[in-house]
PDB file of C-alpha atoms in Angstrom:
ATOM      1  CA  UNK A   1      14.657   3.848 -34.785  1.00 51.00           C
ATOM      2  CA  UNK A   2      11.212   4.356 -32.936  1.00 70.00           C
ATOM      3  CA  UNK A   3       9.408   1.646 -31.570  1.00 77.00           C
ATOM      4  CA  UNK A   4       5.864   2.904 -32.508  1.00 75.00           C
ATOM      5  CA  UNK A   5       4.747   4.389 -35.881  1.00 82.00           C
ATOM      6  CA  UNK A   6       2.281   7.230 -36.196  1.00 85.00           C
ATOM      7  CA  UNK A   7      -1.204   6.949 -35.551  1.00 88.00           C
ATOM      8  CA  UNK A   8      -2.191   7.449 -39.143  1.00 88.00           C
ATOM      9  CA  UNK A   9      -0.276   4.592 -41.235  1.00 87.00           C
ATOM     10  CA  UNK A  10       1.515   6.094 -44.405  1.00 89.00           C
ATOM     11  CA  UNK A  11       0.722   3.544 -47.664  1.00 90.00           C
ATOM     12  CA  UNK A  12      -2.693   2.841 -48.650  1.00 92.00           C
ATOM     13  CA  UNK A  13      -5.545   4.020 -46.512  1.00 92.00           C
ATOM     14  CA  UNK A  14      -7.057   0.556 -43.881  1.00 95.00           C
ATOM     15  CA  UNK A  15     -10.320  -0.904 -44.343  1.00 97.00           C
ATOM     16  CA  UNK A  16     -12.280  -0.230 -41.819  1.00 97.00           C
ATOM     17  CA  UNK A  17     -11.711  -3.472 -40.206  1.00 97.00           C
ATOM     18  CA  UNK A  18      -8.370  -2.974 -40.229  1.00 97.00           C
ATOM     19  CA  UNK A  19      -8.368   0.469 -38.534  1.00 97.00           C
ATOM     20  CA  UNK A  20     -10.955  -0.616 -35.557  1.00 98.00           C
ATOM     21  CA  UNK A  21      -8.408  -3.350 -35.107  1.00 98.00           C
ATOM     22  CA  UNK A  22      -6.067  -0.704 -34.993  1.00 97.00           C
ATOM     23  CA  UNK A  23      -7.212   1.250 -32.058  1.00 98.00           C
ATOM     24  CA  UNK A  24      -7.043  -1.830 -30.569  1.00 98.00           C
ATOM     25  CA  UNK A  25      -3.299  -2.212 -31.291  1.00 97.00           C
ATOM     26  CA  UNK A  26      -2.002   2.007 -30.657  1.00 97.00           C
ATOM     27  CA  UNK A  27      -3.958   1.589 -27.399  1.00 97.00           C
ATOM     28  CA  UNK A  28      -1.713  -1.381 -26.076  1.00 96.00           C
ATOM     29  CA  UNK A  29       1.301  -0.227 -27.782  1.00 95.00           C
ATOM     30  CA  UNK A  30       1.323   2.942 -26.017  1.00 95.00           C
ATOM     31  CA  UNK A  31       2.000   1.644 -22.762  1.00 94.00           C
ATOM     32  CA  UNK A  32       4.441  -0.120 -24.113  1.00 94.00           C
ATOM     33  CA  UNK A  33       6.510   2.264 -25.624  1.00 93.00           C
ATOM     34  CA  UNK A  34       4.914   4.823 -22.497  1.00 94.00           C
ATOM     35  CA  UNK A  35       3.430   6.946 -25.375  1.00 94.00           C
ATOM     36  CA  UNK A  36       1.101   9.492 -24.485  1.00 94.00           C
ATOM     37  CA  UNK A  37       0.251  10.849 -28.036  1.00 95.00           C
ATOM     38  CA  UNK A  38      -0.494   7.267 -29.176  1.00 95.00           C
ATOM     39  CA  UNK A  39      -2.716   6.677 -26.342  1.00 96.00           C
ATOM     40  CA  UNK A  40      -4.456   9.569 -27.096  1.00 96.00           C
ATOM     41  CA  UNK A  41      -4.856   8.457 -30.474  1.00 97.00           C
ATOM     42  CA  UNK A  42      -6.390   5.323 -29.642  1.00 98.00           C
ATOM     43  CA  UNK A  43      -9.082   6.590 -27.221  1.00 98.00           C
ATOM     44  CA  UNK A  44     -11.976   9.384 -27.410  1.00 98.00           C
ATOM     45  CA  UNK A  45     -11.909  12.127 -25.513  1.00 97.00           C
ATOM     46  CA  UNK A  46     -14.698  10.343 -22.617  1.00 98.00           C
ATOM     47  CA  UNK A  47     -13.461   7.289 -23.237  1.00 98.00           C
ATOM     48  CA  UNK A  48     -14.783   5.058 -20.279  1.00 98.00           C
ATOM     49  CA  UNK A  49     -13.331   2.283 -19.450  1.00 97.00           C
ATOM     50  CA  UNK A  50     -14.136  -0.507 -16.669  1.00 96.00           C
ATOM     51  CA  UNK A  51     -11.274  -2.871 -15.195  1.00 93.00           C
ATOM     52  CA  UNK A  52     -12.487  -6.116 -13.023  1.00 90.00           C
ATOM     53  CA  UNK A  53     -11.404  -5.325  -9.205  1.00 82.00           C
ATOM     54  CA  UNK A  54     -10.178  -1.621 -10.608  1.00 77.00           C
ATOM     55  CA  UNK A  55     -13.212   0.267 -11.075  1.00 88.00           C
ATOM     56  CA  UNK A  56     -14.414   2.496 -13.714  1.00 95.00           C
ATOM     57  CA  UNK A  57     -12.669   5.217 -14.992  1.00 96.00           C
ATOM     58  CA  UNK A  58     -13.950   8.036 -17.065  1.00 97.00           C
ATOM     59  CA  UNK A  59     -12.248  10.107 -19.691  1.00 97.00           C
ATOM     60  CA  UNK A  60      -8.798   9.860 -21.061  1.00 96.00           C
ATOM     61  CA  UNK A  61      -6.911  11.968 -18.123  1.00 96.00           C
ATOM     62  CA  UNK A  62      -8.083   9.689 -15.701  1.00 95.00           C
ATOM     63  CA  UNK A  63      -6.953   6.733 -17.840  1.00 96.00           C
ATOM     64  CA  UNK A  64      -3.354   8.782 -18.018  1.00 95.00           C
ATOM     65  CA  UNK A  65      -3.902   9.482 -14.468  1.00 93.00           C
ATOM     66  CA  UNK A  66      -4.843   5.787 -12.658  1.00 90.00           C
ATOM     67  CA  UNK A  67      -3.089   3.926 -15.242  1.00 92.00           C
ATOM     68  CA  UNK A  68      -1.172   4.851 -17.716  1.00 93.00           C
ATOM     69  CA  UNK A  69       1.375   6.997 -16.400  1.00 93.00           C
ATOM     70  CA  UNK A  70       2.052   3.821 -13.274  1.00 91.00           C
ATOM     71  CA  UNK A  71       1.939   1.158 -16.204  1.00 93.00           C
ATOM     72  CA  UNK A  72       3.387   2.744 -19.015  1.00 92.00           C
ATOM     73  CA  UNK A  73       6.597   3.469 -16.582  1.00 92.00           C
ATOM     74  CA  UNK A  74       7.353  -0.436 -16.528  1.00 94.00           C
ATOM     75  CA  UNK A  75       8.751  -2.832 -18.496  1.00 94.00           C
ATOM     76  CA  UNK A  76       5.809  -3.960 -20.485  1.00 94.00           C
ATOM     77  CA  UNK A  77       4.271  -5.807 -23.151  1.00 96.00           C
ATOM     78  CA  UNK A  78       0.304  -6.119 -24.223  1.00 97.00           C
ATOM     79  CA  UNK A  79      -0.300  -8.574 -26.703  1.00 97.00           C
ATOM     80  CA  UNK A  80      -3.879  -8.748 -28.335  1.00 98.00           C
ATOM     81  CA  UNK A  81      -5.240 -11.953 -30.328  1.00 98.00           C
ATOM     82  CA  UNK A  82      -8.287 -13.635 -31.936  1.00 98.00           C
ATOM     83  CA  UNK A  83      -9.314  -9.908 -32.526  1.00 98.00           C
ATOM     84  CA  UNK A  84     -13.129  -9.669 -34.225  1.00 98.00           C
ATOM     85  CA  UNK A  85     -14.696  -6.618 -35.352  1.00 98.00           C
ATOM     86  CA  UNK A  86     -18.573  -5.830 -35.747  1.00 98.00           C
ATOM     87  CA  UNK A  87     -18.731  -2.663 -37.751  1.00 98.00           C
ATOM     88  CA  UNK A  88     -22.342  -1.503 -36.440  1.00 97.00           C
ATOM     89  CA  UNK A  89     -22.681   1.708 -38.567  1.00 97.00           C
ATOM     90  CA  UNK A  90     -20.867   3.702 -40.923  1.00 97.00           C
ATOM     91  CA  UNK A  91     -18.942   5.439 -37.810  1.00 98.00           C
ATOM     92  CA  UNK A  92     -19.674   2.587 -35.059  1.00 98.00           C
ATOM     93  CA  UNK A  93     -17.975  -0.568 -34.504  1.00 98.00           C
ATOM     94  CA  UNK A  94     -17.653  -3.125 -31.420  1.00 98.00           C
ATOM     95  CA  UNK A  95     -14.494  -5.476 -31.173  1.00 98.00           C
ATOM     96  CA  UNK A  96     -13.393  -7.968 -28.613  1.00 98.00           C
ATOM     97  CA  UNK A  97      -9.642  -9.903 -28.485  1.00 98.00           C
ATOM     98  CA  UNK A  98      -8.216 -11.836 -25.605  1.00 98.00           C
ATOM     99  CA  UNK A  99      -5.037  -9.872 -24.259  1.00 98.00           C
ATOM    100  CA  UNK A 100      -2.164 -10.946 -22.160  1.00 98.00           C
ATOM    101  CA  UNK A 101       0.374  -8.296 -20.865  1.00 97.00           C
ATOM    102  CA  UNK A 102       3.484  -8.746 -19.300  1.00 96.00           C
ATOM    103  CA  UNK A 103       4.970  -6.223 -16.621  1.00 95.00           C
ATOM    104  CA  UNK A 104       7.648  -6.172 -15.402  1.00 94.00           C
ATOM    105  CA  UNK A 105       9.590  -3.316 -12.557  1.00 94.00           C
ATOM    106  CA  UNK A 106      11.801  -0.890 -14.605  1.00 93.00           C
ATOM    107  CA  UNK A 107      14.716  -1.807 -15.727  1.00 91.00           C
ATOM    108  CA  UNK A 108      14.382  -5.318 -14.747  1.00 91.00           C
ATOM    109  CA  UNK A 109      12.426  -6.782 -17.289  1.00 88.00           C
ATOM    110  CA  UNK A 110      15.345  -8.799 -18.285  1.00 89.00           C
ATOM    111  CA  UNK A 111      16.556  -9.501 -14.671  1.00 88.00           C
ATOM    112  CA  UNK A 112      15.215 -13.418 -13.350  1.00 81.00           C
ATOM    113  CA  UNK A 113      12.922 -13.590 -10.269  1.00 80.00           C
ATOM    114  CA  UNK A 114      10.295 -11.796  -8.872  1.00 84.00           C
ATOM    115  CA  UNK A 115       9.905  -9.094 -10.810  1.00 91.00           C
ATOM    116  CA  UNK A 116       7.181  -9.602 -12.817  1.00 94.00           C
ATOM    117  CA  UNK A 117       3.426 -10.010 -13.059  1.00 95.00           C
ATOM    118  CA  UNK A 118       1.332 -11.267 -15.985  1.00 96.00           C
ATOM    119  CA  UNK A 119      -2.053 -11.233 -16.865  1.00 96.00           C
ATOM    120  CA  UNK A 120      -4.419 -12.765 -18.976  1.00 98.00           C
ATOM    121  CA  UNK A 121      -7.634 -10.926 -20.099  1.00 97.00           C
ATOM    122  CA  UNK A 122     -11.021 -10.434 -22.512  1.00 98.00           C
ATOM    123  CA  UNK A 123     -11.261  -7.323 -23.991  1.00 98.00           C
ATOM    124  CA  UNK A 124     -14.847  -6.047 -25.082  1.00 98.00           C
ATOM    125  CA  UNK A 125     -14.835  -2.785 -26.764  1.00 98.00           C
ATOM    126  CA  UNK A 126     -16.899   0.117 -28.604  1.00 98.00           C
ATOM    127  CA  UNK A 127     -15.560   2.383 -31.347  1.00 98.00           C
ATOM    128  CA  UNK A 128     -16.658   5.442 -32.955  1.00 98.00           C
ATOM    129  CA  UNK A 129     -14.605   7.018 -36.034  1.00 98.00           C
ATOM    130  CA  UNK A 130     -13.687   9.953 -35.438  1.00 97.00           C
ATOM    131  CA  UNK A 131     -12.467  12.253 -38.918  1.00 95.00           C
ATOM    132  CA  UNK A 132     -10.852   9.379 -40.446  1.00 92.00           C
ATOM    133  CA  UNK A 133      -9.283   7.633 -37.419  1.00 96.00           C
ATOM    134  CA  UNK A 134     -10.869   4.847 -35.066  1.00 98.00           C
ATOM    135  CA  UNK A 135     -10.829   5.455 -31.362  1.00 98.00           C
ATOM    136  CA  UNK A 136     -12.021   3.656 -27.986  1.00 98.00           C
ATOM    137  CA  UNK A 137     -14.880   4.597 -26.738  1.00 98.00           C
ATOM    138  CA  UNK A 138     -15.828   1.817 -24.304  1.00 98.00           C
ATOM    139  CA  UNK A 139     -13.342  -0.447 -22.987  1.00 98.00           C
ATOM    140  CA  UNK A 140     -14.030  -3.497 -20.584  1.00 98.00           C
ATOM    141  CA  UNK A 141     -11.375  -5.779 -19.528  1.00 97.00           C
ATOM    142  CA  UNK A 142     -12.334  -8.608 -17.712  1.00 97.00           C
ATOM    143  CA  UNK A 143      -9.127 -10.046 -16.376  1.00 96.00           C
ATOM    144  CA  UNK A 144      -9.366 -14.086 -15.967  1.00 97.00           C
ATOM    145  CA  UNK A 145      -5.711 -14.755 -14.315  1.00 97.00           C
ATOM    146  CA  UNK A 146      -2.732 -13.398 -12.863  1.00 96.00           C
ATOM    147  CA  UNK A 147       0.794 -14.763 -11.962  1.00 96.00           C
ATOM    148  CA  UNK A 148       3.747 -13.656 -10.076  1.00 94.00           C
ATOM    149  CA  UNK A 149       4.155  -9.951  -7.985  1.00 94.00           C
ATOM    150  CA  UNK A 150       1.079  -8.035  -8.014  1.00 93.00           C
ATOM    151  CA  UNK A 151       2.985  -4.927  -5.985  1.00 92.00           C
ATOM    152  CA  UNK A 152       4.929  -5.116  -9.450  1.00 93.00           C
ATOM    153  CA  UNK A 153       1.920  -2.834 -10.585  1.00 90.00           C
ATOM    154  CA  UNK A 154       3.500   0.001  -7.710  1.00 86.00           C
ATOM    155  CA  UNK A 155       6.851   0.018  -8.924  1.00 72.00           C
ATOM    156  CA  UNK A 156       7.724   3.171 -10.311  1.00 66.00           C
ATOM    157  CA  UNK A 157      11.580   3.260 -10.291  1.00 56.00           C
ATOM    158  CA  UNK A 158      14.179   0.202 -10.468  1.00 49.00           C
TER     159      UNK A 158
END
């Protein structure tokens, strides 16, 4: 069994609520699961996105470049809450959630000590609809606290 569904949802069709929330969720879940077609299904094509003390980034190969393919190799998981969604226009939408991911080195996600770092975040985002699917557009994470290893975020092999 997969861990992730496909970016369109069989059943019946999401409010648009729903689907902004959505992005929200394929976004996070693709690091998790270190799914590039998810990702990309999450985020538009010049996506930019701006990380407290990590700069801004600009498009969706520099996300897959700077931080996806270095997160979505660990042992992860990003959970989003208290999600709320604006829907601005028929094809614009603005959302914000508080986020708290877990990482962990790979393969020892399940191991006790120091491999781990955890962070807790606001996320403050734009969405456009693009076709019938919602996608990132701008994403701002302003992280508030951290605990444990930060050189966790370097690991690339157990």
């Amino acid at each position: 069994m997969s861990f992730t569904l496909p970016a369109q949802l069989p059943g019946p069709p999401l409010t648009d609520r729903e689907a902004v929330a959505d992005a929200l969720y394929r976004a996070v879940l693709a690091f998790d699961t270190n799914d590039a077609a998810l990702l990309q299904s999450a985020l538009a094509d010049d996506v930019e996105v701006e990380l407290t003390g990590g700069g801004q980034l600009r498009g969706v190969a520099e996300v897959r470049e700077r931080v996806f393919d270095r997160v979505g190799a660990l042992d992860t998981t990003h959970l989003v809450s208290n999600v709320r969604v604006a829907l601005t226009g028929p094809t614009e939408a603005s959302a914000t959630c508080t986020a708290l991911a877990q990482h962990a080195r790979p393969g020892l996600g399940r191991e006790p000590g120091p491999n781990r770092f955890m962070t807790g975040a606001l996320y403050a985002c734009e969405l456009v609809k693009v076709g019938e699917i919602w996608k990132i557009k701008s994403w701002r994470a302003k992280f508030l606290w951290s605990e444990g290893d930060p050189e966790v975020m370097r690991s690339t092999a157990a």
